[in-house]
mmCIF file of C-alpha atoms in Angstrom:
data_model
loop_
_atom_site.group_PDB
_atom_site.id
_atom_site.type_symbol
_atom_site.label_atom_id
_atom_site.label_comp_id
_atom_site.label_asym_id
_atom_site.label_seq_id
_atom_site.Cartn_x
_atom_site.Cartn_y
_atom_site.Cartn_z
ATOM 1 C CA UNK A 86 27.596 -42.305 62.155
ATOM 2 C CA UNK A 87 31.366 -42.974 62.206
ATOM 3 C CA UNK A 88 31.158 -44.730 58.832
ATOM 4 C CA UNK A 89 29.481 -41.746 57.183
ATOM 5 C CA UNK A 90 32.011 -39.383 58.776
ATOM 6 C CA UNK A 91 34.944 -41.394 57.403
ATOM 7 C CA UNK A 92 33.395 -41.618 53.931
ATOM 8 C CA UNK A 93 32.617 -37.911 53.742
ATOM 9 C CA UNK A 94 36.038 -36.969 55.116
ATOM 10 C CA UNK A 95 38.173 -39.083 52.799
ATOM 11 C CA UNK A 96 36.118 -39.673 49.632
ATOM 12 C CA UNK A 97 35.089 -36.858 47.310
ATOM 13 C CA UNK A 98 31.974 -37.426 45.168
ATOM 14 C CA UNK A 99 31.276 -40.505 47.292
ATOM 15 C CA UNK A 100 27.920 -41.188 45.620
ATOM 16 C CA UNK A 101 29.478 -41.620 42.174
ATOM 17 C CA UNK A 102 30.340 -45.288 42.754
ATOM 18 C CA UNK A 103 30.364 -46.087 39.020
ATOM 19 C CA UNK A 104 33.450 -43.897 38.802
ATOM 20 C CA UNK A 105 36.387 -46.302 39.107
ATOM 21 C CA UNK A 106 38.582 -43.873 41.052
ATOM 22 C CA UNK A 107 35.800 -43.257 43.584
ATOM 23 C CA UNK A 108 35.232 -46.995 43.958
ATOM 24 C CA UNK A 109 38.958 -47.545 44.502
ATOM 25 C CA UNK A 110 39.028 -44.880 47.217
ATOM 26 C CA UNK A 111 36.283 -46.761 49.025
ATOM 27 C CA UNK A 112 38.445 -49.889 48.847
ATOM 28 C CA UNK A 113 41.529 -48.053 50.100
ATOM 29 C CA UNK A 114 39.569 -46.494 52.979
ATOM 30 C CA UNK A 115 38.179 -49.881 54.064
ATOM 31 C CA UNK A 116 41.645 -51.422 53.823
ATOM 32 C CA UNK A 117 43.344 -48.675 55.864
ATOM 33 C CA UNK A 118 40.645 -48.800 58.559
ATOM 34 C CA UNK A 119 41.049 -52.587 58.677
ATOM 35 C CA UNK A 120 44.837 -52.349 59.040
ATOM 36 C CA UNK A 121 44.676 -49.808 61.869
ATOM 37 C CA UNK A 122 41.950 -51.557 63.874
ATOM 38 C CA UNK A 123 43.287 -55.094 63.406
ATOM 39 C CA UNK A 124 46.799 -53.995 64.354
ATOM 40 C CA UNK A 125 45.343 -52.393 67.501
ATOM 41 C CA UNK A 126 43.392 -55.571 68.283
ATOM 42 C CA UNK A 127 46.457 -57.766 67.704
ATOM 43 C CA UNK A 128 48.604 -55.724 70.100
ATOM 44 C CA UNK A 129 45.800 -55.649 72.669
ATOM 45 C CA UNK A 130 44.992 -59.372 72.557
ATOM 46 C CA UNK A 131 48.593 -60.559 72.252
ATOM 47 C CA UNK A 132 49.475 -58.551 75.363
ATOM 48 C CA UNK A 133 46.490 -60.015 77.222
ATOM 49 C CA UNK A 134 47.354 -63.536 76.038
ATOM 50 C CA UNK A 135 50.957 -63.138 77.141
ATOM 51 C CA UNK A 136 50.014 -61.747 80.560
ATOM 52 C CA UNK A 137 47.352 -64.386 81.240
ATOM 53 C CA UNK A 138 49.080 -67.347 79.507
ATOM 54 C CA UNK A 139 45.895 -68.008 77.483
ATOM 55 C CA UNK A 140 46.401 -69.862 74.195
ATOM 56 C CA UNK A 141 42.805 -69.089 73.152
ATOM 57 C CA UNK A 142 43.400 -65.349 73.464
ATOM 58 C CA UNK A 143 46.760 -65.625 71.692
ATOM 59 C CA UNK A 144 45.133 -67.568 68.846
ATOM 60 C CA UNK A 145 42.498 -64.884 68.553
ATOM 61 C CA UNK A 146 45.249 -62.241 68.488
ATOM 62 C CA UNK A 147 47.008 -63.870 65.540
ATOM 63 C CA UNK A 148 43.654 -64.215 63.811
ATOM 64 C CA UNK A 149 43.448 -60.413 63.979
ATOM 65 C CA UNK A 150 47.024 -60.205 62.698
ATOM 66 C CA UNK A 151 46.018 -62.256 59.643
ATOM 67 C CA UNK A 152 43.063 -59.906 59.182
ATOM 68 C CA UNK A 153 45.498 -56.988 59.116
ATOM 69 C CA UNK A 154 47.494 -58.743 56.400
ATOM 70 C CA UNK A 155 44.195 -59.367 54.603
ATOM 71 C CA UNK A 156 43.466 -55.642 54.594
ATOM 72 C CA UNK A 157 46.868 -54.986 53.035
ATOM 73 C CA UNK A 158 46.139 -57.560 50.330
ATOM 74 C CA UNK A 159 42.740 -55.950 49.753
ATOM 75 C CA UNK A 160 44.369 -52.568 49.117
ATOM 76 C CA UNK A 161 46.912 -54.122 46.747
ATOM 77 C CA UNK A 162 44.080 -56.003 45.022
ATOM 78 C CA UNK A 163 42.101 -52.810 44.429
ATOM 79 C CA UNK A 164 45.227 -51.094 43.104
ATOM 80 C CA UNK A 165 46.101 -53.895 40.664
ATOM 81 C CA UNK A 166 42.481 -54.416 39.599
ATOM 82 C CA UNK A 167 42.257 -50.759 38.564
ATOM 83 C CA UNK A 168 45.084 -51.083 36.030
ATOM 84 C CA UNK A 169 43.859 -50.172 32.537
ATOM 85 C CA UNK A 170 43.357 -52.816 29.825
ATOM 86 C CA UNK A 171 46.407 -53.822 27.821
ATOM 87 C CA UNK A 172 47.199 -56.027 24.847
ATOM 88 C CA UNK A 173 47.352 -59.205 26.948
ATOM 89 C CA UNK A 174 44.246 -58.310 28.998
ATOM 90 C CA UNK A 175 41.858 -56.364 26.719
ATOM 91 C CA UNK A 176 39.033 -56.563 29.269
ATOM 92 C CA UNK A 177 41.103 -55.129 32.109
ATOM 93 C CA UNK A 178 42.410 -56.630 35.343
ATOM 94 C CA UNK A 179 39.244 -56.542 37.469
ATOM 95 C CA UNK A 180 39.405 -60.225 38.416
ATOM 96 C CA UNK A 181 42.536 -59.536 40.474
ATOM 97 C CA UNK A 182 40.124 -58.333 43.160
ATOM 98 C CA UNK A 183 38.683 -61.856 43.342
ATOM 99 C CA UNK A 184 42.183 -63.343 43.487
ATOM 100 C CA UNK A 185 43.128 -61.055 46.386
ATOM 101 C CA UNK A 186 40.004 -62.185 48.243
ATOM 102 C CA UNK A 187 41.037 -65.804 47.593
ATOM 103 C CA UNK A 188 44.503 -65.174 49.050
ATOM 104 C CA UNK A 189 42.864 -63.680 52.134
ATOM 105 C CA UNK A 190 40.703 -66.792 52.499
ATOM 106 C CA UNK A 191 43.712 -69.142 52.370
ATOM 107 C CA UNK A 192 45.562 -67.000 54.919
ATOM 108 C CA UNK A 193 42.602 -67.262 57.282
ATOM 109 C CA UNK A 194 42.589 -71.069 56.895
ATOM 110 C CA UNK A 195 46.343 -71.249 57.514
ATOM 111 C CA UNK A 196 46.011 -69.357 60.806
ATOM 112 C CA UNK A 197 43.178 -71.691 61.857
ATOM 113 C CA UNK A 198 45.187 -74.844 61.115
ATOM 114 C CA UNK A 199 48.262 -73.525 62.947
ATOM 115 C CA UNK A 200 46.370 -72.707 66.121
ATOM 116 C CA UNK A 201 44.384 -75.941 66.071
ATOM 117 C CA UNK A 202 47.704 -77.714 66.510
ATOM 118 C CA UNK A 203 48.820 -75.282 69.240
ATOM 119 C CA UNK A 204 45.507 -75.594 71.101
ATOM 120 C CA UNK A 205 45.685 -79.402 71.090
ATOM 121 C CA UNK A 206 49.154 -79.175 72.597
ATOM 122 C CA UNK A 207 47.726 -76.906 75.309
ATOM 123 C CA UNK A 208 45.058 -79.533 76.084
ATOM 124 C CA UNK A 209 47.770 -82.172 76.440
ATOM 125 C CA UNK A 210 49.974 -79.835 78.494
ATOM 126 C CA UNK A 211 47.607 -77.427 80.288
ATOM 127 C CA UNK A 212 48.774 -74.196 81.909
ATOM 128 C CA UNK A 213 47.027 -72.060 84.487
ATOM 129 C CA UNK A 214 45.185 -69.074 83.004
ATOM 130 C CA UNK A 215 45.363 -66.032 85.291
ATOM 131 C CA UNK A 216 42.158 -63.955 85.254
ATOM 132 C CA UNK A 217 42.530 -60.190 85.566
ATOM 133 C CA UNK A 218 39.793 -57.573 85.297
ATOM 134 C CA UNK A 219 41.533 -55.048 82.991
ATOM 135 C CA UNK A 220 42.405 -57.632 80.278
ATOM 136 C CA UNK A 221 38.804 -58.862 80.491
ATOM 137 C CA UNK A 222 37.492 -55.346 79.747
ATOM 138 C CA UNK A 223 39.947 -55.020 76.861
ATOM 139 C CA UNK A 224 38.561 -58.222 75.338
ATOM 140 C CA UNK A 225 35.003 -56.868 75.610
ATOM 141 C CA UNK A 226 36.127 -53.690 73.835
ATOM 142 C CA UNK A 227 37.769 -55.769 71.096
ATOM 143 C CA UNK A 228 34.440 -57.504 70.378
ATOM 144 C CA UNK A 229 32.721 -54.134 69.989
ATOM 145 C CA UNK A 230 35.472 -52.972 67.599
ATOM 146 C CA UNK A 231 35.138 -56.116 65.468
ATOM 147 C CA UNK A 232 31.361 -55.781 65.356
ATOM 148 C CA UNK A 233 31.681 -52.209 64.087
ATOM 149 C CA UNK A 234 34.361 -53.226 61.567
ATOM 150 C CA UNK A 235 32.075 -55.955 60.204
ATOM 151 C CA UNK A 236 29.225 -53.475 59.713
ATOM 152 C CA UNK A 237 31.621 -50.941 58.130
ATOM 153 C CA UNK A 238 33.012 -53.443 55.612
ATOM 154 C CA UNK A 239 29.543 -54.776 54.840
ATOM 155 C CA UNK A 240 28.233 -51.251 54.216
ATOM 156 C CA UNK A 241 31.049 -50.374 51.819
ATOM 157 C CA UNK A 242 31.122 -53.848 50.239
ATOM 158 C CA UNK A 243 27.441 -53.620 49.349
ATOM 159 C CA UNK A 244 27.741 -50.023 48.199
ATOM 160 C CA UNK A 245 30.510 -50.744 45.682
ATOM 161 C CA UNK A 246 29.663 -54.444 45.140
ATOM 162 C CA UNK A 247 33.065 -55.711 46.295
ATOM 163 C CA UNK A 248 33.439 -59.435 46.968
ATOM 164 C CA UNK A 249 36.709 -58.773 48.841
ATOM 165 C CA UNK A 250 35.065 -56.379 51.300
ATOM 166 C CA UNK A 251 31.981 -58.571 51.692
ATOM 167 C CA UNK A 252 34.360 -61.423 52.552
ATOM 168 C CA UNK A 253 36.141 -59.197 55.077
ATOM 169 C CA UNK A 254 32.794 -58.286 56.643
ATOM 170 C CA UNK A 255 31.824 -61.946 57.000
ATOM 171 C CA UNK A 256 35.252 -62.740 58.446
ATOM 172 C CA UNK A 257 34.954 -59.908 60.989
ATOM 173 C CA UNK A 258 31.496 -61.102 62.031
ATOM 174 C CA UNK A 259 32.915 -64.586 62.524
ATOM 175 C CA UNK A 260 35.628 -63.031 64.681
ATOM 176 C CA UNK A 261 32.904 -61.566 66.897
ATOM 177 C CA UNK A 262 31.718 -65.105 67.596
ATOM 178 C CA UNK A 263 35.195 -66.526 68.200
ATOM 179 C CA UNK A 264 36.204 -63.619 70.427
ATOM 180 C CA UNK A 265 33.005 -64.045 72.435
ATOM 181 C CA UNK A 266 33.912 -67.685 73.031
ATOM 182 C CA UNK A 267 37.383 -66.609 74.132
ATOM 183 C CA UNK A 268 35.938 -64.080 76.583
ATOM 184 C CA UNK A 269 33.610 -66.689 78.063
ATOM 185 C CA UNK A 270 36.449 -69.183 78.490
ATOM 186 C CA UNK A 271 38.598 -66.488 80.092
ATOM 187 C CA UNK A 272 35.811 -65.623 82.501
ATOM 188 C CA UNK A 273 35.183 -69.316 83.237
ATOM 189 C CA UNK A 274 38.853 -69.836 84.103
ATOM 190 C CA UNK A 275 38.280 -67.687 87.180
ATOM 191 C CA UNK A 276 35.800 -70.190 88.633
ATOM 192 C CA UNK A 277 36.846 -73.642 87.343
ATOM 193 C CA UNK A 278 40.118 -75.584 87.338
ATOM 194 C CA UNK A 279 39.271 -77.576 84.185
ATOM 195 C CA UNK A 280 41.705 -76.648 81.339
ATOM 196 C CA UNK A 281 38.961 -75.057 79.235
ATOM 197 C CA UNK A 282 41.399 -72.680 77.537
ATOM 198 C CA UNK A 283 42.825 -75.328 75.189
ATOM 199 C CA UNK A 284 39.381 -76.650 74.221
ATOM 200 C CA UNK A 285 38.091 -73.153 73.463
ATOM 201 C CA UNK A 286 41.273 -72.580 71.470
ATOM 202 C CA UNK A 287 40.398 -75.603 69.318
ATOM 203 C CA UNK A 288 36.844 -74.298 68.810
ATOM 204 C CA UNK A 289 38.149 -70.856 67.855
ATOM 205 C CA UNK A 290 40.684 -72.376 65.454
ATOM 206 C CA UNK A 291 38.041 -74.586 63.807
ATOM 207 C CA UNK A 292 35.745 -71.575 63.466
ATOM 208 C CA UNK A 293 38.598 -69.707 61.754
ATOM 209 C CA UNK A 294 39.158 -72.638 59.370
ATOM 210 C CA UNK A 295 35.447 -72.793 58.549
ATOM 211 C CA UNK A 296 35.362 -69.037 57.895
ATOM 212 C CA UNK A 297 38.328 -69.383 55.545
ATOM 213 C CA UNK A 298 36.732 -72.321 53.710
ATOM 214 C CA UNK A 299 33.508 -70.333 53.271
ATOM 215 C CA UNK A 300 35.475 -67.410 51.873
ATOM 216 C CA UNK A 301 37.250 -69.729 49.404
ATOM 217 C CA UNK A 302 33.899 -70.967 48.087
ATOM 218 C CA UNK A 303 32.502 -67.456 47.752
ATOM 219 C CA UNK A 304 35.530 -65.932 46.035
ATOM 220 C CA UNK A 305 36.393 -68.775 43.664
ATOM 221 C CA UNK A 306 32.880 -68.883 42.202
ATOM 222 C CA UNK A 307 33.189 -65.736 40.016
ATOM 223 C CA UNK A 308 36.603 -66.911 38.828
ATOM 224 C CA UNK A 309 35.051 -70.173 37.631
ATOM 225 C CA UNK A 310 32.257 -68.331 35.825
ATOM 226 C CA UNK A 311 29.213 -68.231 38.093
ATOM 227 C CA UNK A 312 25.701 -67.517 36.858
ATOM 228 C CA UNK A 313 24.925 -63.793 36.539
ATOM 229 C CA UNK A 314 22.911 -61.810 39.053
ATOM 230 C CA UNK A 315 19.232 -62.653 38.385
ATOM 231 C CA UNK A 316 18.288 -59.021 39.053
ATOM 232 C CA UNK A 317 20.642 -57.924 36.258
ATOM 233 C CA UNK A 318 19.212 -60.564 33.909
ATOM 234 C CA UNK A 319 15.670 -59.421 34.669
ATOM 235 C CA UNK A 320 16.598 -55.752 34.194
ATOM 236 C CA UNK A 321 18.190 -56.405 30.787
ATOM 237 C CA UNK A 322 15.204 -58.443 29.577
ATOM 238 C CA UNK A 323 12.648 -55.892 30.751
ATOM 239 C CA UNK A 324 14.502 -52.935 29.260
ATOM 240 C CA UNK A 325 14.946 -54.670 25.893
ATOM 241 C CA UNK A 326 11.256 -55.568 25.676
ATOM 242 C CA UNK A 327 10.336 -51.942 26.317
ATOM 243 C CA UNK A 328 11.719 -50.929 22.888
ATOM 244 C CA UNK A 329 9.511 -50.775 19.802
ATOM 245 C CA UNK A 330 9.420 -53.890 17.598
ATOM 246 C CA UNK A 331 11.388 -56.098 20.036
ATOM 247 C CA UNK A 332 9.012 -58.968 20.818
ATOM 248 C CA UNK A 333 11.325 -61.556 22.391
ATOM 249 C CA UNK A 334 14.687 -61.956 24.135
ATOM 250 C CA UNK A 335 16.863 -65.054 24.376
ATOM 251 C CA UNK A 336 20.454 -66.341 24.502
ATOM 252 C CA UNK A 337 21.515 -63.711 27.028
ATOM 253 C CA UNK A 338 25.120 -64.379 28.044
ATOM 254 C CA UNK A 339 26.943 -62.252 30.629
ATOM 255 C CA UNK A 340 30.695 -62.432 31.208
ATOM 256 C CA UNK A 341 32.117 -60.962 34.404
ATOM 257 C CA UNK A 342 35.643 -59.533 34.170
ATOM 258 C CA UNK A 343 35.398 -57.810 37.539
ATOM 259 C CA UNK A 344 33.061 -55.273 39.085
ATOM 260 C CA UNK A 345 32.053 -52.724 36.446
ATOM 261 C CA UNK A 346 33.550 -54.888 33.686
ATOM 262 C CA UNK A 347 30.625 -57.016 32.523
ATOM 263 C CA UNK A 348 30.079 -57.850 28.860
ATOM 264 C CA UNK A 349 26.693 -59.137 27.687
ATOM 265 C CA UNK A 350 25.427 -60.474 24.371
ATOM 266 C CA UNK A 351 21.801 -61.202 23.598
ATOM 267 C CA UNK A 352 19.479 -62.153 20.738
ATOM 268 C CA UNK A 353 16.269 -60.188 20.218
ATOM 269 C CA UNK A 354 13.324 -61.151 18.024
ATOM 270 C CA UNK A 355 12.042 -58.515 15.604
ATOM 271 C CA UNK A 356 9.409 -58.551 12.847
ATOM 272 C CA UNK A 357 10.888 -59.767 9.568
ATOM 273 C CA UNK A 358 8.971 -57.073 7.703
ATOM 274 C CA UNK A 359 10.407 -54.059 9.505
ATOM 275 C CA UNK A 360 12.684 -51.673 7.629
ATOM 276 C CA UNK A 361 16.299 -52.628 8.293
ATOM 277 C CA UNK A 362 17.466 -49.066 8.988
ATOM 278 C CA UNK A 363 14.590 -48.457 11.406
ATOM 279 C CA UNK A 364 15.342 -51.511 13.523
ATOM 280 C CA UNK A 365 19.100 -50.889 13.272
ATOM 281 C CA UNK A 366 18.646 -47.457 14.866
ATOM 282 C CA UNK A 367 16.460 -48.952 17.612
ATOM 283 C CA UNK A 368 19.048 -51.649 18.356
ATOM 284 C CA UNK A 369 21.856 -49.072 18.444
ATOM 285 C CA UNK A 370 19.909 -46.950 20.917
ATOM 286 C CA UNK A 371 19.123 -49.992 23.077
ATOM 287 C CA UNK A 372 22.777 -51.021 23.192
ATOM 288 C CA UNK A 373 23.900 -47.537 24.177
ATOM 289 C CA UNK A 374 21.154 -46.774 26.710
ATOM 290 C CA UNK A 375 21.196 -50.134 28.523
ATOM 291 C CA UNK A 376 24.994 -50.316 28.588
ATOM 292 C CA UNK A 377 25.190 -46.880 30.189
ATOM 293 C CA UNK A 378 22.321 -47.408 32.642
ATOM 294 C CA UNK A 379 23.399 -50.865 33.883
ATOM 295 C CA UNK A 380 27.174 -50.275 33.619
ATOM 296 C CA UNK A 381 27.729 -53.147 31.176
ATOM 297 C CA UNK A 382 28.858 -53.525 27.555
ATOM 298 C CA UNK A 383 25.869 -54.917 25.655
ATOM 299 C CA UNK A 384 25.929 -56.396 22.147
ATOM 300 C CA UNK A 385 22.609 -57.252 20.476
ATOM 301 C CA UNK A 386 22.003 -59.742 17.661
ATOM 302 C CA UNK A 387 18.746 -59.453 15.695
ATOM 303 C CA UNK A 388 16.614 -62.509 14.865
ATOM 304 C CA UNK A 389 13.894 -61.668 12.321
ATOM 305 C CA UNK A 390 10.673 -63.652 12.763
ATOM 306 C CA UNK A 391 7.515 -63.813 10.692
ATOM 307 C CA UNK A 392 4.604 -62.351 12.661
ATOM 308 C CA UNK A 393 1.777 -62.437 10.088
ATOM 309 C CA UNK A 394 2.016 -65.644 8.033
ATOM 310 C CA UNK A 395 -1.006 -67.715 9.096
ATOM 311 C CA UNK A 396 0.725 -71.085 8.715
ATOM 312 C CA UNK A 397 3.707 -70.002 10.809
ATOM 313 C CA UNK A 398 1.537 -68.450 13.536
ATOM 314 C CA UNK A 399 -0.748 -71.515 13.704
ATOM 315 C CA UNK A 400 2.148 -74.006 13.756
ATOM 316 C CA UNK A 401 4.102 -71.999 16.351
ATOM 317 C CA UNK A 402 1.077 -71.969 18.662
ATOM 318 C CA UNK A 403 0.621 -75.733 18.236
ATOM 319 C CA UNK A 404 4.282 -76.306 18.957
ATOM 320 C CA UNK A 405 4.135 -74.153 22.087
ATOM 321 C CA UNK A 406 1.321 -76.338 23.410
ATOM 322 C CA UNK A 407 3.444 -79.443 22.796
ATOM 323 C CA UNK A 408 6.448 -77.952 24.591
ATOM 324 C CA UNK A 409 4.393 -76.861 27.620
ATOM 325 C CA UNK A 410 3.611 -80.515 28.365
ATOM 326 C CA UNK A 411 7.280 -81.431 28.838
ATOM 327 C CA UNK A 412 8.560 -80.501 32.292
ATOM 328 C CA UNK A 413 12.182 -80.099 31.187
ATOM 329 C CA UNK A 414 11.500 -77.595 28.392
ATOM 330 C CA UNK A 415 11.507 -73.953 29.466
ATOM 331 C CA UNK A 416 10.979 -72.024 26.235
ATOM 332 C CA UNK A 417 11.346 -71.903 22.447
ATOM 333 C CA UNK A 418 12.780 -69.278 20.116
ATOM 334 C CA UNK A 419 13.968 -68.652 16.544
ATOM 335 C CA UNK A 420 10.985 -70.531 15.068
ATOM 336 C CA UNK A 421 10.653 -70.588 11.297
ATOM 337 C CA UNK A 422 9.440 -72.823 8.474
ATOM 338 C CA UNK A 423 11.704 -73.465 5.507
ATOM 339 C CA UNK A 424 10.875 -75.217 2.252
ATOM 340 C CA UNK A 425 7.606 -75.300 0.311
ATOM 341 C CA UNK A 426 4.724 -77.528 -0.746
ATOM 342 C CA UNK A 427 5.050 -80.971 0.856
ATOM 343 C CA UNK A 428 8.726 -80.626 1.815
ATOM 344 C CA UNK A 429 8.815 -78.336 4.862
ATOM 345 C CA UNK A 430 11.024 -78.244 7.916
ATOM 346 C CA UNK A 431 10.322 -76.610 11.279
ATOM 347 C CA UNK A 432 13.508 -74.990 12.555
ATOM 348 C CA UNK A 433 13.689 -73.780 16.165
ATOM 349 C CA UNK A 434 15.683 -73.768 19.416
ATOM 350 C CA UNK A 435 14.397 -75.031 22.748
ATOM 351 C CA UNK A 436 15.795 -74.049 26.144
ATOM 352 C CA UNK A 437 15.913 -76.846 28.728
ATOM 353 C CA UNK A 438 16.329 -76.871 32.502
ATOM 354 C CA UNK A 439 19.788 -77.303 34.030
ATOM 355 C CA UNK A 440 18.538 -80.143 36.236
ATOM 356 C CA UNK A 441 16.530 -81.940 33.547
ATOM 357 C CA UNK A 442 15.784 -85.638 33.987
ATOM 358 C CA UNK A 443 15.710 -86.465 30.264
ATOM 359 C CA UNK A 444 18.547 -86.360 27.762
ATOM 360 C CA UNK A 445 18.718 -84.027 24.777
ATOM 361 C CA UNK A 446 18.065 -86.945 22.405
ATOM 362 C CA UNK A 447 14.956 -87.947 24.357
ATOM 363 C CA UNK A 448 13.628 -84.386 24.288
ATOM 364 C CA UNK A 449 14.203 -84.108 20.535
ATOM 365 C CA UNK A 450 12.479 -87.468 19.936
ATOM 366 C CA UNK A 451 9.499 -86.390 22.054
ATOM 367 C CA UNK A 452 9.038 -83.168 20.067
ATOM 368 C CA UNK A 453 9.393 -84.879 16.681
ATOM 369 C CA UNK A 454 6.902 -87.599 17.614
ATOM 370 C CA UNK A 455 4.342 -85.086 18.860
ATOM 371 C CA UNK A 456 4.717 -82.865 15.786
ATOM 372 C CA UNK A 457 4.332 -85.854 13.475
ATOM 373 C CA UNK A 458 0.977 -86.662 15.096
ATOM 374 C CA UNK A 459 -0.349 -83.264 13.991
ATOM 375 C CA UNK A 460 1.632 -82.679 10.797
ATOM 376 C CA UNK A 461 3.000 -85.940 9.357
ATOM 377 C CA UNK A 462 4.579 -84.118 6.399
ATOM 378 C CA UNK A 463 6.647 -81.720 8.570
ATOM 379 C CA UNK A 464 10.256 -82.418 9.492
ATOM 380 C CA UNK A 465 11.950 -80.850 12.504
ATOM 381 C CA UNK A 466 15.406 -79.367 12.937
ATOM 382 C CA UNK A 467 15.789 -78.805 16.686
ATOM 383 C CA UNK A 468 18.674 -77.171 18.539
ATOM 384 C CA UNK A 469 18.878 -77.728 22.296
ATOM 385 C CA UNK A 470 19.912 -74.419 23.761
ATOM 386 C CA UNK A 471 21.492 -73.707 27.132
ATOM 387 C CA UNK A 472 20.104 -71.420 29.795
ATOM 388 C CA UNK A 473 23.121 -69.402 30.921
ATOM 389 C CA UNK A 474 21.322 -67.900 33.906
#
């Protein structure tokens, strides 16, 4: 309810998320809300920690302070990522958003490490934690605020596909857990004399470190070149195969330069006998339509294949049966026969599994040996292809 009110109040044309300016406004809104709420939580918890002499509550307060700084970095990241392409960066600056999320992750880890040390010192030199009812209620309220903030960031992060906001949502949800532990330790201090505050402080600090480490893993992956979204891969393949004369799709490669800045190249198989202008128009339409619909830049390469020659059809079917028997071979494409009379060569690519148990040389030897059993006079030129998704 509150989320929808904020979106409708501050973002015009909020459903047009493919519009970069609209998407940026979502990021700015999430960042501003995060700054305001985390600043409020920091002031609230720091005051409670100071009044009650609780290191666990103080640690949790500075965790919220780091979250406020994270929201500022998120806003800056969205602003920088929206800069237009230039000569040095022809594909834009979209990956800055991932870098900002990475900075946030390291900040979270730094806070965790700092308060682990402080909490251990509290265990070695315990202090009495004074329980008071009003601070206790304030801590309960802070948990509710963090829970809402997590849901808010998750909602917007999923809507605009933002790794930075998804990371913030996960961090806020982790804060709900750590704050709950702090509340329980604060309540327990009323009934026991054991210095539980320092031990809970260590647990909270370790939870913060773990959250930061998880965020590092999630945000560094797209920077390293992670595999594309399987739903996007499936959508591209299905849409391409829906066009006339396109009978096969392979070598799909997708590069991610930030949300809304994906470039894809793909090979499609077409009949070798089709008129070149006819298929060129079909390919042009496919590039335009799919690029617009899926918000990518698609480039298509045409691979002509012979569909009617009886020798080629028969040999391709025999070869497919051979390849099916090898567990590490996923598919074949670009099959053709070159040469004539008794000097003929089968030329084709095979796609293998990422986690294959056999080497490329062993796979090639297997195929050549099996082909020779059926057609001793055929040679094979085999290219081991990579599956990029």
